[in-house]
mmCIF file of C-alpha atoms and ligand atoms in Angstrom:
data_model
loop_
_atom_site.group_PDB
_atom_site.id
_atom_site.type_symbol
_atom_site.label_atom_id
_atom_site.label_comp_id
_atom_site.label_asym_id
_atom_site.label_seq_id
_atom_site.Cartn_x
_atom_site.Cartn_y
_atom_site.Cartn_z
ATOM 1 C CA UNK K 45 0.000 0.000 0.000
ATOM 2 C CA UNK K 46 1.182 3.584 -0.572
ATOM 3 C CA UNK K 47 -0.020 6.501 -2.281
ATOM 4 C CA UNK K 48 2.228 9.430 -4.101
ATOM 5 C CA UNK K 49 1.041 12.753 -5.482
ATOM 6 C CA UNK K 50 2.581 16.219 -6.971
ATOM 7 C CA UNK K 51 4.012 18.142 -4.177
ATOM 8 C CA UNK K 52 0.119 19.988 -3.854
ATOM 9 C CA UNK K 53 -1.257 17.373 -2.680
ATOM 10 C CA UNK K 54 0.161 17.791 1.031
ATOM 11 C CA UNK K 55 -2.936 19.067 2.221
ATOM 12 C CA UNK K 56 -4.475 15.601 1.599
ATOM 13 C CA UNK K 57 -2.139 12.729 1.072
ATOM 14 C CA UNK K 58 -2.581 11.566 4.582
ATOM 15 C CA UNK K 59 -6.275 11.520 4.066
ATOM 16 C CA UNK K 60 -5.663 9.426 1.160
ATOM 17 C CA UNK K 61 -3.339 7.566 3.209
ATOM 18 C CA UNK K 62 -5.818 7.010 6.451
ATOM 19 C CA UNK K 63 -8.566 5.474 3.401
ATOM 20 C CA UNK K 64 -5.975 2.894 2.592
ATOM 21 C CA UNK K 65 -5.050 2.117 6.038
ATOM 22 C CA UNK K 66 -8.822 1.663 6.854
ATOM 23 C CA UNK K 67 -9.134 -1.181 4.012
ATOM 24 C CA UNK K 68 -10.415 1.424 1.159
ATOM 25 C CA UNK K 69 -9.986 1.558 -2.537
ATOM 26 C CA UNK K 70 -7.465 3.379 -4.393
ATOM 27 C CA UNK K 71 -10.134 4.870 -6.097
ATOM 28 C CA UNK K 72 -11.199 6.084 -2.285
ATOM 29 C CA UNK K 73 -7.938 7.321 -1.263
ATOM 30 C CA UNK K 74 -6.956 9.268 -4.717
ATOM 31 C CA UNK K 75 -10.680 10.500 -4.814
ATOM 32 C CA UNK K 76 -10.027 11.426 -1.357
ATOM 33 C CA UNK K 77 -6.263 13.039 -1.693
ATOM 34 C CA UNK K 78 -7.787 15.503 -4.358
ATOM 35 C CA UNK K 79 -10.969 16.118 -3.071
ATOM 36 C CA UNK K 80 -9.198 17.827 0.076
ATOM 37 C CA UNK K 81 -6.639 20.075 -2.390
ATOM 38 C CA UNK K 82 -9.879 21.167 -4.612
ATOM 39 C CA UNK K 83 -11.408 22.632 -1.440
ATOM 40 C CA UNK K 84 -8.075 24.427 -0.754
ATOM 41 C CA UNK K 85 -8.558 28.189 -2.166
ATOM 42 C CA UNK K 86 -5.104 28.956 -1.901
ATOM 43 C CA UNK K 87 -3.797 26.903 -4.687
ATOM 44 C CA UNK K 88 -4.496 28.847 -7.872
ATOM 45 C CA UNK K 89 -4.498 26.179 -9.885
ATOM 46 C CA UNK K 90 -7.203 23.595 -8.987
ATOM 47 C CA UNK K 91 -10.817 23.580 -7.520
ATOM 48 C CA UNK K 92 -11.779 26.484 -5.674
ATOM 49 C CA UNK K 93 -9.314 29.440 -6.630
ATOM 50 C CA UNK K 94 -7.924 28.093 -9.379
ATOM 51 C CA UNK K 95 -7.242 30.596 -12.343
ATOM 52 C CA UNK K 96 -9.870 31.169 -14.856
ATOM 53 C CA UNK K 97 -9.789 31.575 -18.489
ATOM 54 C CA UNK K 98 -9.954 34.399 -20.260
ATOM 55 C CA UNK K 99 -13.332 35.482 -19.870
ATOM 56 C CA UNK K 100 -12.848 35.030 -16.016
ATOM 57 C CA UNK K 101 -14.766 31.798 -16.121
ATOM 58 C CA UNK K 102 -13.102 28.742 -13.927
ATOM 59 C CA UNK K 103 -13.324 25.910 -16.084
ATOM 60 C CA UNK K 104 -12.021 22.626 -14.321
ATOM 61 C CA UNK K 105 -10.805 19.495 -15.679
ATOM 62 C CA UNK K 106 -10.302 16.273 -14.147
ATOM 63 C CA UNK K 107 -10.123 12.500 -14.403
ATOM 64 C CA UNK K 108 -9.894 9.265 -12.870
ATOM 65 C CA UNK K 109 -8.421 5.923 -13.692
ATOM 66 C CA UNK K 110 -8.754 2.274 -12.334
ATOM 67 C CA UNK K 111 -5.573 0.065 -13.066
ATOM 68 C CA UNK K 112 -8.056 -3.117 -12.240
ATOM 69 C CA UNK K 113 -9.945 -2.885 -15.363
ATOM 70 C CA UNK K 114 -8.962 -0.108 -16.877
ATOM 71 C CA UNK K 115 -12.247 2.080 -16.507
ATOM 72 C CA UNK K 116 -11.959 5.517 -16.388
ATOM 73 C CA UNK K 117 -14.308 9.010 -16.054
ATOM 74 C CA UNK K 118 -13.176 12.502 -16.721
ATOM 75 C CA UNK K 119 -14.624 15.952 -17.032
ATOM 76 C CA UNK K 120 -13.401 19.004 -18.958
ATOM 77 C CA UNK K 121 -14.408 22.880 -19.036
ATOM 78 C CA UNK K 122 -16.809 22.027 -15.692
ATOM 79 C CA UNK K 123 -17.746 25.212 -14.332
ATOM 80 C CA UNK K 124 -19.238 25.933 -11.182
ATOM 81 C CA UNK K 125 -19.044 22.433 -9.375
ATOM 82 C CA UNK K 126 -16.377 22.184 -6.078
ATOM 83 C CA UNK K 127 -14.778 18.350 -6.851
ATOM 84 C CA UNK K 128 -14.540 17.731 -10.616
ATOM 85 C CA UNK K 129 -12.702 14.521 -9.189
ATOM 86 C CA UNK K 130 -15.646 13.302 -7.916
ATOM 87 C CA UNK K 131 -17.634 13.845 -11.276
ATOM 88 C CA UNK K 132 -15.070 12.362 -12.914
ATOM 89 C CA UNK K 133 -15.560 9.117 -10.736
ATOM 90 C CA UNK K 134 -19.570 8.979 -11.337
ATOM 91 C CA UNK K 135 -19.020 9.540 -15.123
ATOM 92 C CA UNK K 136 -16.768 6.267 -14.454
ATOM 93 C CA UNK K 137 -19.254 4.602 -12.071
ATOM 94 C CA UNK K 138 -22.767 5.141 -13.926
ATOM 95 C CA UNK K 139 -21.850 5.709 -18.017
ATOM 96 C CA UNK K 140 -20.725 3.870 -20.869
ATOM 97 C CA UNK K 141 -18.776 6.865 -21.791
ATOM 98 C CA UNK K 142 -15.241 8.554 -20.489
ATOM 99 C CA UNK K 143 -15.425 11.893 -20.979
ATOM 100 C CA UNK K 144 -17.952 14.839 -20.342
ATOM 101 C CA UNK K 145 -17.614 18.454 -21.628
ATOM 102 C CA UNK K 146 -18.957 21.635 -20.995
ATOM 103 C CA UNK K 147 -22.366 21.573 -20.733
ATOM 104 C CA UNK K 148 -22.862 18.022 -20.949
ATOM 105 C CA UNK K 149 -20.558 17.888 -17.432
ATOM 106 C CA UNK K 150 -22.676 20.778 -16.116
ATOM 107 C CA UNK K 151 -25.988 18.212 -16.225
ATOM 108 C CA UNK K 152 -24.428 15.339 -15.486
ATOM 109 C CA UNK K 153 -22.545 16.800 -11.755
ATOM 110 C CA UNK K 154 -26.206 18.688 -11.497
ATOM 111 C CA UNK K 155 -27.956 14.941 -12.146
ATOM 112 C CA UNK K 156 -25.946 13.359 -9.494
ATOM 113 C CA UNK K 157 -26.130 16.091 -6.931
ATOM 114 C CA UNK K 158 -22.563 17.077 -7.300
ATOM 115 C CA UNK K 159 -21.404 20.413 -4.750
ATOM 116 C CA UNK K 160 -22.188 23.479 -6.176
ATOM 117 C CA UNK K 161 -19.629 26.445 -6.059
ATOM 118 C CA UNK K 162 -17.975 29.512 -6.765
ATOM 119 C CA UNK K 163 -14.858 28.877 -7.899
ATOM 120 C CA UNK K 164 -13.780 32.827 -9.199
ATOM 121 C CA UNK K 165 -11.904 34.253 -6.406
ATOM 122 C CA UNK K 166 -10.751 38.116 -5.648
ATOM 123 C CA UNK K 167 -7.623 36.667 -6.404
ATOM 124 C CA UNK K 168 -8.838 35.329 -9.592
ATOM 125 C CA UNK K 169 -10.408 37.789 -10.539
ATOM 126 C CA UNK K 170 -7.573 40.494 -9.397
ATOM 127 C CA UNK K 171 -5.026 38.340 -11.332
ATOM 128 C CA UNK K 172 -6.668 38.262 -14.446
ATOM 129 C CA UNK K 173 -7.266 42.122 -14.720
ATOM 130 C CA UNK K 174 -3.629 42.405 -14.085
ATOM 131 C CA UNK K 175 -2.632 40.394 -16.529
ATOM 132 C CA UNK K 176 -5.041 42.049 -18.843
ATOM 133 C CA UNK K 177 -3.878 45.676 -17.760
ATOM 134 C CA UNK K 178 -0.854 44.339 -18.550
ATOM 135 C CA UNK K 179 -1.217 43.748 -22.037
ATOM 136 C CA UNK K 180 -3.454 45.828 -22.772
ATOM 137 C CA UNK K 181 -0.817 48.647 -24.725
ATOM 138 C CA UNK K 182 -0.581 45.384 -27.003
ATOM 139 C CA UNK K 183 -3.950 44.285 -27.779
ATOM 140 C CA UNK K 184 -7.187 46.364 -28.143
ATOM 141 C CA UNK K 185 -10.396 45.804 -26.892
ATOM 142 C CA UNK K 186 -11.965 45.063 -30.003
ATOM 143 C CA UNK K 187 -9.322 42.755 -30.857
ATOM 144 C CA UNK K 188 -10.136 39.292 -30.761
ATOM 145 C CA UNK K 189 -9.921 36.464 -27.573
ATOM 146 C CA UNK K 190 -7.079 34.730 -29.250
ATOM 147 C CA UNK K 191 -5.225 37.723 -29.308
ATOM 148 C CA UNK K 192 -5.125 38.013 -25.940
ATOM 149 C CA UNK K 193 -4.530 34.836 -25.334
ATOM 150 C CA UNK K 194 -1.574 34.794 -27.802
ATOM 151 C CA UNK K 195 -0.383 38.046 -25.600
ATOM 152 C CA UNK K 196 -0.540 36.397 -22.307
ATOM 153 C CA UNK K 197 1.368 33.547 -23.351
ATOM 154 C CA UNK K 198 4.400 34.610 -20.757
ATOM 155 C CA UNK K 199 2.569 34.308 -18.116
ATOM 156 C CA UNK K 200 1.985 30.847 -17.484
ATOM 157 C CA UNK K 201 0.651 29.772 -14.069
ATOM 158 C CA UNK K 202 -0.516 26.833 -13.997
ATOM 159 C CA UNK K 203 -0.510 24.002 -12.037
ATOM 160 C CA UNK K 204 -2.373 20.329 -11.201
ATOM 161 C CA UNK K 205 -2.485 17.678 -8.620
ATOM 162 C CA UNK K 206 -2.376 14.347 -8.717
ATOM 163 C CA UNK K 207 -2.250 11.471 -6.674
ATOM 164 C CA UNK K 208 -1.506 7.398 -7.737
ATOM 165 C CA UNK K 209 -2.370 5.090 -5.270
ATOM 166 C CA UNK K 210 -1.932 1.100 -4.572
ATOM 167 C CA UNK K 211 -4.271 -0.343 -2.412
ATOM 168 C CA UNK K 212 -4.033 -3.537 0.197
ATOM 169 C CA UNK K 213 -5.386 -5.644 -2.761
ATOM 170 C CA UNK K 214 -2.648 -4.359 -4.817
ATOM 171 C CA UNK K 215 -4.961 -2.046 -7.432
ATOM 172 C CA UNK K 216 -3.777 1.168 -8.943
ATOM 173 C CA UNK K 217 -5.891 4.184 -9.697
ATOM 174 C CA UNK K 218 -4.467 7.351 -11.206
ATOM 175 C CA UNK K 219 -6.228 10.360 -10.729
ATOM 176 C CA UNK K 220 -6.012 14.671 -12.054
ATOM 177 C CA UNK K 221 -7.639 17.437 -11.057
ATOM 178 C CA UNK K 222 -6.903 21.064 -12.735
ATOM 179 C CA UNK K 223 -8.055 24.379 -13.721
ATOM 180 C CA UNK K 224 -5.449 24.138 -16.928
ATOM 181 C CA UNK K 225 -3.958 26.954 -17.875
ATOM 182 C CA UNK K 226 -4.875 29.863 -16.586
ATOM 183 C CA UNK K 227 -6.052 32.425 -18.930
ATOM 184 C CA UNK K 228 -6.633 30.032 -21.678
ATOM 185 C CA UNK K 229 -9.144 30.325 -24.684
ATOM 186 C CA UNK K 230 -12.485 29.067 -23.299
ATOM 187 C CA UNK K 231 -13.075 25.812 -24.312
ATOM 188 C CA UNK K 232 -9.255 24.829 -24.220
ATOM 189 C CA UNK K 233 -8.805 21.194 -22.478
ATOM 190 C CA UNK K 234 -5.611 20.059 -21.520
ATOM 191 C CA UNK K 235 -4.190 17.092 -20.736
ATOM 192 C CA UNK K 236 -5.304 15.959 -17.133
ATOM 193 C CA UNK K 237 -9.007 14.821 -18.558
ATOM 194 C CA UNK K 238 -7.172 12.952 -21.091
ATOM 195 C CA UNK K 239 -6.897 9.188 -20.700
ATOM 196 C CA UNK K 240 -3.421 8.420 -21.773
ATOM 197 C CA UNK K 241 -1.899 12.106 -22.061
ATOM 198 C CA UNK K 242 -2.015 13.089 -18.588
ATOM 199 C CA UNK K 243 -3.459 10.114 -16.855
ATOM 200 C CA UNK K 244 -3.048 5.933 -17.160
ATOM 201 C CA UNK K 245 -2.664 3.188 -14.850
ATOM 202 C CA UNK K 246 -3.374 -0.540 -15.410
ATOM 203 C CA UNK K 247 -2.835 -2.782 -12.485
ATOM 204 C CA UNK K 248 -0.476 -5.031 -14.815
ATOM 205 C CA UNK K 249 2.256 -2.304 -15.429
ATOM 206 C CA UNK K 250 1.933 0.789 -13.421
ATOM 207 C CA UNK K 251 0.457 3.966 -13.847
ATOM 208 C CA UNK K 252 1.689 7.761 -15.088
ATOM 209 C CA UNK K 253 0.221 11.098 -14.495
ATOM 210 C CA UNK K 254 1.554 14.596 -15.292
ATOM 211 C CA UNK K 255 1.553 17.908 -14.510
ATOM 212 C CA UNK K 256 2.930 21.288 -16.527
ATOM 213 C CA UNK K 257 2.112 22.298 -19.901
ATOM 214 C CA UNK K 258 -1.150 19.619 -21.035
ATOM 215 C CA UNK K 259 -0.299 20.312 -25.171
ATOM 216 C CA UNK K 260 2.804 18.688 -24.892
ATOM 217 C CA UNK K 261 1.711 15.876 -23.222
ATOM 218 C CA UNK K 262 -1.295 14.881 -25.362
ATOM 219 C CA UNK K 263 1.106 15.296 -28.125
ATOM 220 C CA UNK K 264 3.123 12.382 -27.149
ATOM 221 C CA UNK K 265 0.417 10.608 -24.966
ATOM 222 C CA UNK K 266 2.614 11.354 -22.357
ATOM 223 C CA UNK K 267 0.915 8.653 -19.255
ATOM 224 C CA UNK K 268 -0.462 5.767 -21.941
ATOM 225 C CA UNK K 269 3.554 5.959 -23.099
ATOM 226 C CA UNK K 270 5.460 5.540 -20.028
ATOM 227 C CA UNK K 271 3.044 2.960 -19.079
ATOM 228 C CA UNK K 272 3.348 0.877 -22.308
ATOM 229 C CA UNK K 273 7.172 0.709 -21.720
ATOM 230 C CA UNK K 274 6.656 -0.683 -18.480
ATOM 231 C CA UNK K 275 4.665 -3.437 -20.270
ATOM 232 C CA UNK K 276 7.597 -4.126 -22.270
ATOM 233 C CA UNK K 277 10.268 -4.580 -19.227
ATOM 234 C CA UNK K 278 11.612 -1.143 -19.366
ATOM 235 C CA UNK K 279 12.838 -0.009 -16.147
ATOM 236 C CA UNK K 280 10.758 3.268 -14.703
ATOM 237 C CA UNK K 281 13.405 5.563 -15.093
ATOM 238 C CA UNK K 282 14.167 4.380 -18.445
ATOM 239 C CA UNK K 283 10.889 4.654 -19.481
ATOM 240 C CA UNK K 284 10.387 7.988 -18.069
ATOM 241 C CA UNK K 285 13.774 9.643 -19.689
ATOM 242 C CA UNK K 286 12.452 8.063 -23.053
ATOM 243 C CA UNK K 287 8.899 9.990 -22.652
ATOM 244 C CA UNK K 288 10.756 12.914 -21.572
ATOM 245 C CA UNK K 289 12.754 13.126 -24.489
ATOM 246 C CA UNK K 290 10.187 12.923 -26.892
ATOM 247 C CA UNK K 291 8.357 15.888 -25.328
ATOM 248 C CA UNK K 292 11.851 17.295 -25.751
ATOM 249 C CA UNK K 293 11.723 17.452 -29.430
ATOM 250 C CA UNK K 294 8.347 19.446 -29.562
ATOM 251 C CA UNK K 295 7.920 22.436 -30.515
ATOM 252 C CA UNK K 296 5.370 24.139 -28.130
ATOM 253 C CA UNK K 297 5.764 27.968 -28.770
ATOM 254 C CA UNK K 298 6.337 28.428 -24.909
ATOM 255 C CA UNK K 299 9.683 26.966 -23.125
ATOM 256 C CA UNK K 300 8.870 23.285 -22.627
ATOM 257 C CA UNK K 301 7.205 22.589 -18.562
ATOM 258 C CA UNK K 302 6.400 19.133 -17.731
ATOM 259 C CA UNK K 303 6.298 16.593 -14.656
ATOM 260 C CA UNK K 304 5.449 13.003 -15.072
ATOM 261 C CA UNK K 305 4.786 11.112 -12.103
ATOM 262 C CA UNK K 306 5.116 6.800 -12.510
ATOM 263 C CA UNK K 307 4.335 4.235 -10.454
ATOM 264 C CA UNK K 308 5.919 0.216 -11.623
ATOM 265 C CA UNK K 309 3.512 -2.544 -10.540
ATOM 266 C CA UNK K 310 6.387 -3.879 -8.149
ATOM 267 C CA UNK K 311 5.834 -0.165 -6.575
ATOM 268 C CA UNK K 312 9.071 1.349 -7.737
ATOM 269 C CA UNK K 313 7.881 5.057 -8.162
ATOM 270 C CA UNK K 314 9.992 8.119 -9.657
ATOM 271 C CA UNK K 315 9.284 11.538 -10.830
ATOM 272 C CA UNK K 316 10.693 12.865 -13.999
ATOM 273 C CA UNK K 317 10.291 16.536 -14.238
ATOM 274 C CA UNK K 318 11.987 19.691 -16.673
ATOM 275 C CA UNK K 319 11.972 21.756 -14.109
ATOM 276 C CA UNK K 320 15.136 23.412 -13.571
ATOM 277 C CA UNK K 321 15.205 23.751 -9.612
ATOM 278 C CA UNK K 322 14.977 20.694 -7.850
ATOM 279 C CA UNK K 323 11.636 19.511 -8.482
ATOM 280 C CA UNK K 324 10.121 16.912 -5.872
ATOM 281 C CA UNK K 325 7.447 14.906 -5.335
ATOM 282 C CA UNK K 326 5.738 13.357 -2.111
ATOM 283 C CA UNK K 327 4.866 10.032 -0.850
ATOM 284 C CA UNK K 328 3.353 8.284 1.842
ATOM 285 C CA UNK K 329 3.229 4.481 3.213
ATOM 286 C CA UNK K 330 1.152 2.877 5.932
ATOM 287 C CA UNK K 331 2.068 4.287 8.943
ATOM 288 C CA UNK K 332 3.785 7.290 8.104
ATOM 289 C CA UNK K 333 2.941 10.206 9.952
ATOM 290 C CA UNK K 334 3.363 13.098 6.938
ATOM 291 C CA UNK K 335 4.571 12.826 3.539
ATOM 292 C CA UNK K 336 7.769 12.200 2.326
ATOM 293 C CA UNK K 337 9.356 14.766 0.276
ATOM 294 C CA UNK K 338 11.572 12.807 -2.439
ATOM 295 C CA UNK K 339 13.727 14.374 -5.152
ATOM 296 C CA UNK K 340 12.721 14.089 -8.903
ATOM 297 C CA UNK K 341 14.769 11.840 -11.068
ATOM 298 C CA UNK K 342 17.730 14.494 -12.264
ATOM 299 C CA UNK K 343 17.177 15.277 -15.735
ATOM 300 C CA UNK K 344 20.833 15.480 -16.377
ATOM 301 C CA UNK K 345 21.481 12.557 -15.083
ATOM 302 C CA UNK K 346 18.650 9.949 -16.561
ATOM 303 C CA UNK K 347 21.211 9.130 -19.066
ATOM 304 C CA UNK K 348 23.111 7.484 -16.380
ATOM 305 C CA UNK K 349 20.168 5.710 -15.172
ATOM 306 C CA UNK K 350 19.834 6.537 -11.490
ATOM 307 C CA UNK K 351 18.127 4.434 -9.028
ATOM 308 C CA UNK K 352 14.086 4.918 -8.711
ATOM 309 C CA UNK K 353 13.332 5.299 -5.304
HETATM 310 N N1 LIG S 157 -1.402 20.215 -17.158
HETATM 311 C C1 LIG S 157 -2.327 21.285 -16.930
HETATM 312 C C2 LIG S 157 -2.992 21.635 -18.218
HETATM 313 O O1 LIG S 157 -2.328 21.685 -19.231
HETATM 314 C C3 LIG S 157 -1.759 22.533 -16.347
HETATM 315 C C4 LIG S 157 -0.571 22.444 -15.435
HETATM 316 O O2 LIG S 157 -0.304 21.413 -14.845
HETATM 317 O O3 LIG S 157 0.133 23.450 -15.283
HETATM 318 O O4 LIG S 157 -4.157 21.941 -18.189
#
């Protein structure tokens, strides 16, 4: 049993933890893990508070994955709804289908009696007239959204949690939960409600999620990729430096940010992440008392193939 998340998801790994130690799913305990960081209007990047797009709408996106049978639920563009992690995991629970946009997620949370919220903080809001002020000697009013969009580019923060969890039985569930990029075009998804860009697990291999710019890893399938190599024998870190590379080669228009997360089915787990300080990532077994704080896999080194932890 153990359960590992982006380093956001402080505020609630030990819940996620306590579910596991109590004889609950992974699908409990990563439900759990994000639920708590969604509530948590500090973090401008998921749930409550996170950043909205350019309109000033919050529009979340989230998803869920179970590595025992690989079924998985995910919501994009939700507005207005507290735990798009927990919409995610009804859209898995009581549809044929995956994924719910928009409007369509808007009935659907409303259907099951998801929590209702506003999401748009003063923050929020004050950070997107900033930004707006900002550019504004750039673009004019009466130009159009993309234009703005295209002007804001610099600014980029963004930001997503996610949690992978093994449970006593040995299952895997990976799950996402994000406001995307902040500022973005209305509409724009990213890669966290993506099966297979920024989330995968299957019980026989491991499971990847990721974090940092969502266009670069849909373009490589970032999660279903690492996860495929494991299939093959690769060895985590291998597998990860591979993934990373090919994101490497993209070109994205804005300086390449990504962090994937992987979990081997032996329980080997690593981080492999661009970013230039030291990035980290946290972790917690049965009977820890807080999360440990473990160093990402150093991108300089993969070459050499260091150790997973
Ligand atoms: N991956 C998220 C997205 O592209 C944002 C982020 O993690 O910064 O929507």
């Amino acid at each position: 049993m153990l359960i590992i998340g982006s380093p956001n998801t402080e505020c609630g790994l030990m819940a996620g933890l306590r579910v596991l130690e109590c004889g609950g799913s992974a699908v409990d305990a990563v439900e759990q893990t994000l639920r708590v960081v969604e509530e948590q209007a500090g973090d401008g990047s998921v749930g409550l508070g996170g950043l909205p797009n350019i309109l000033g709408q919050v529009e979340l996106d989230a998803s869920i994955m179970d590595g025992r049978n690989l079924a998985a639920g995910a919501v994009a563009a939700l507005q207005g709804f507290l735990h798009p992690i927990s919409v995610a995991r009804r859209v898995m629970e009581l549809l044929p289908h995956v994924l719910l946009v928009g409007q369509g997620a808007f009935l659907f949370a409303q259907e099951i009696g998801a929590e209702r919220a506003e999401l748009l903080t003063e923050r929020g809001r004050e950070e997107l007239e900033m930004r707006l002020r900002a550019v504004s000697g750039t673009v004019a009013e009466n130009e159009p959204l993309y234009r703005r969009v295209q002007a804001l580019l610099g600014f980029r923060p963004g930001g997503t949690a996610c949690a992978i969890a093994v449970d006593a039985g040995g299952h895997i569930c990976t799950g996402v939960t994000t406001s995307g990029w902040a500022f973005k075009y209305p509409g724009r998804v990213g890669d966290s409600p993506l099966i297979g860009a920024g989330n995968y697990a299957d019980d026989r291999y491991g499971a990847a999620a990721c974090t940092g710019i969502g266009e670069a890893a849909i373009r490589i399938g970032a999660a279903r990729s690492v996860v495929l190599r494991l299939s093959t024998g690769q060895r985590l870190d291998e597998a990860l430096w591979q993934v990373m590379q090919e994101a490497r080669r993209l070109k994205l228009g804005v300086p390449l940010h990504l962090n994937i997360y992987a979990l081997s089915e032996s329980g080997e787990h690593a981080l492999c992440s661009t970013s230039r300080e030291r990035a980290h990532y946290l972790c917690a077994y049965p009977g820890d008392r807080e999360p440990r704080r473990l160093p990402a896999l150093p991108l300089a080194a993969l070459g050499d193939a260091p150790a997973c932890t």
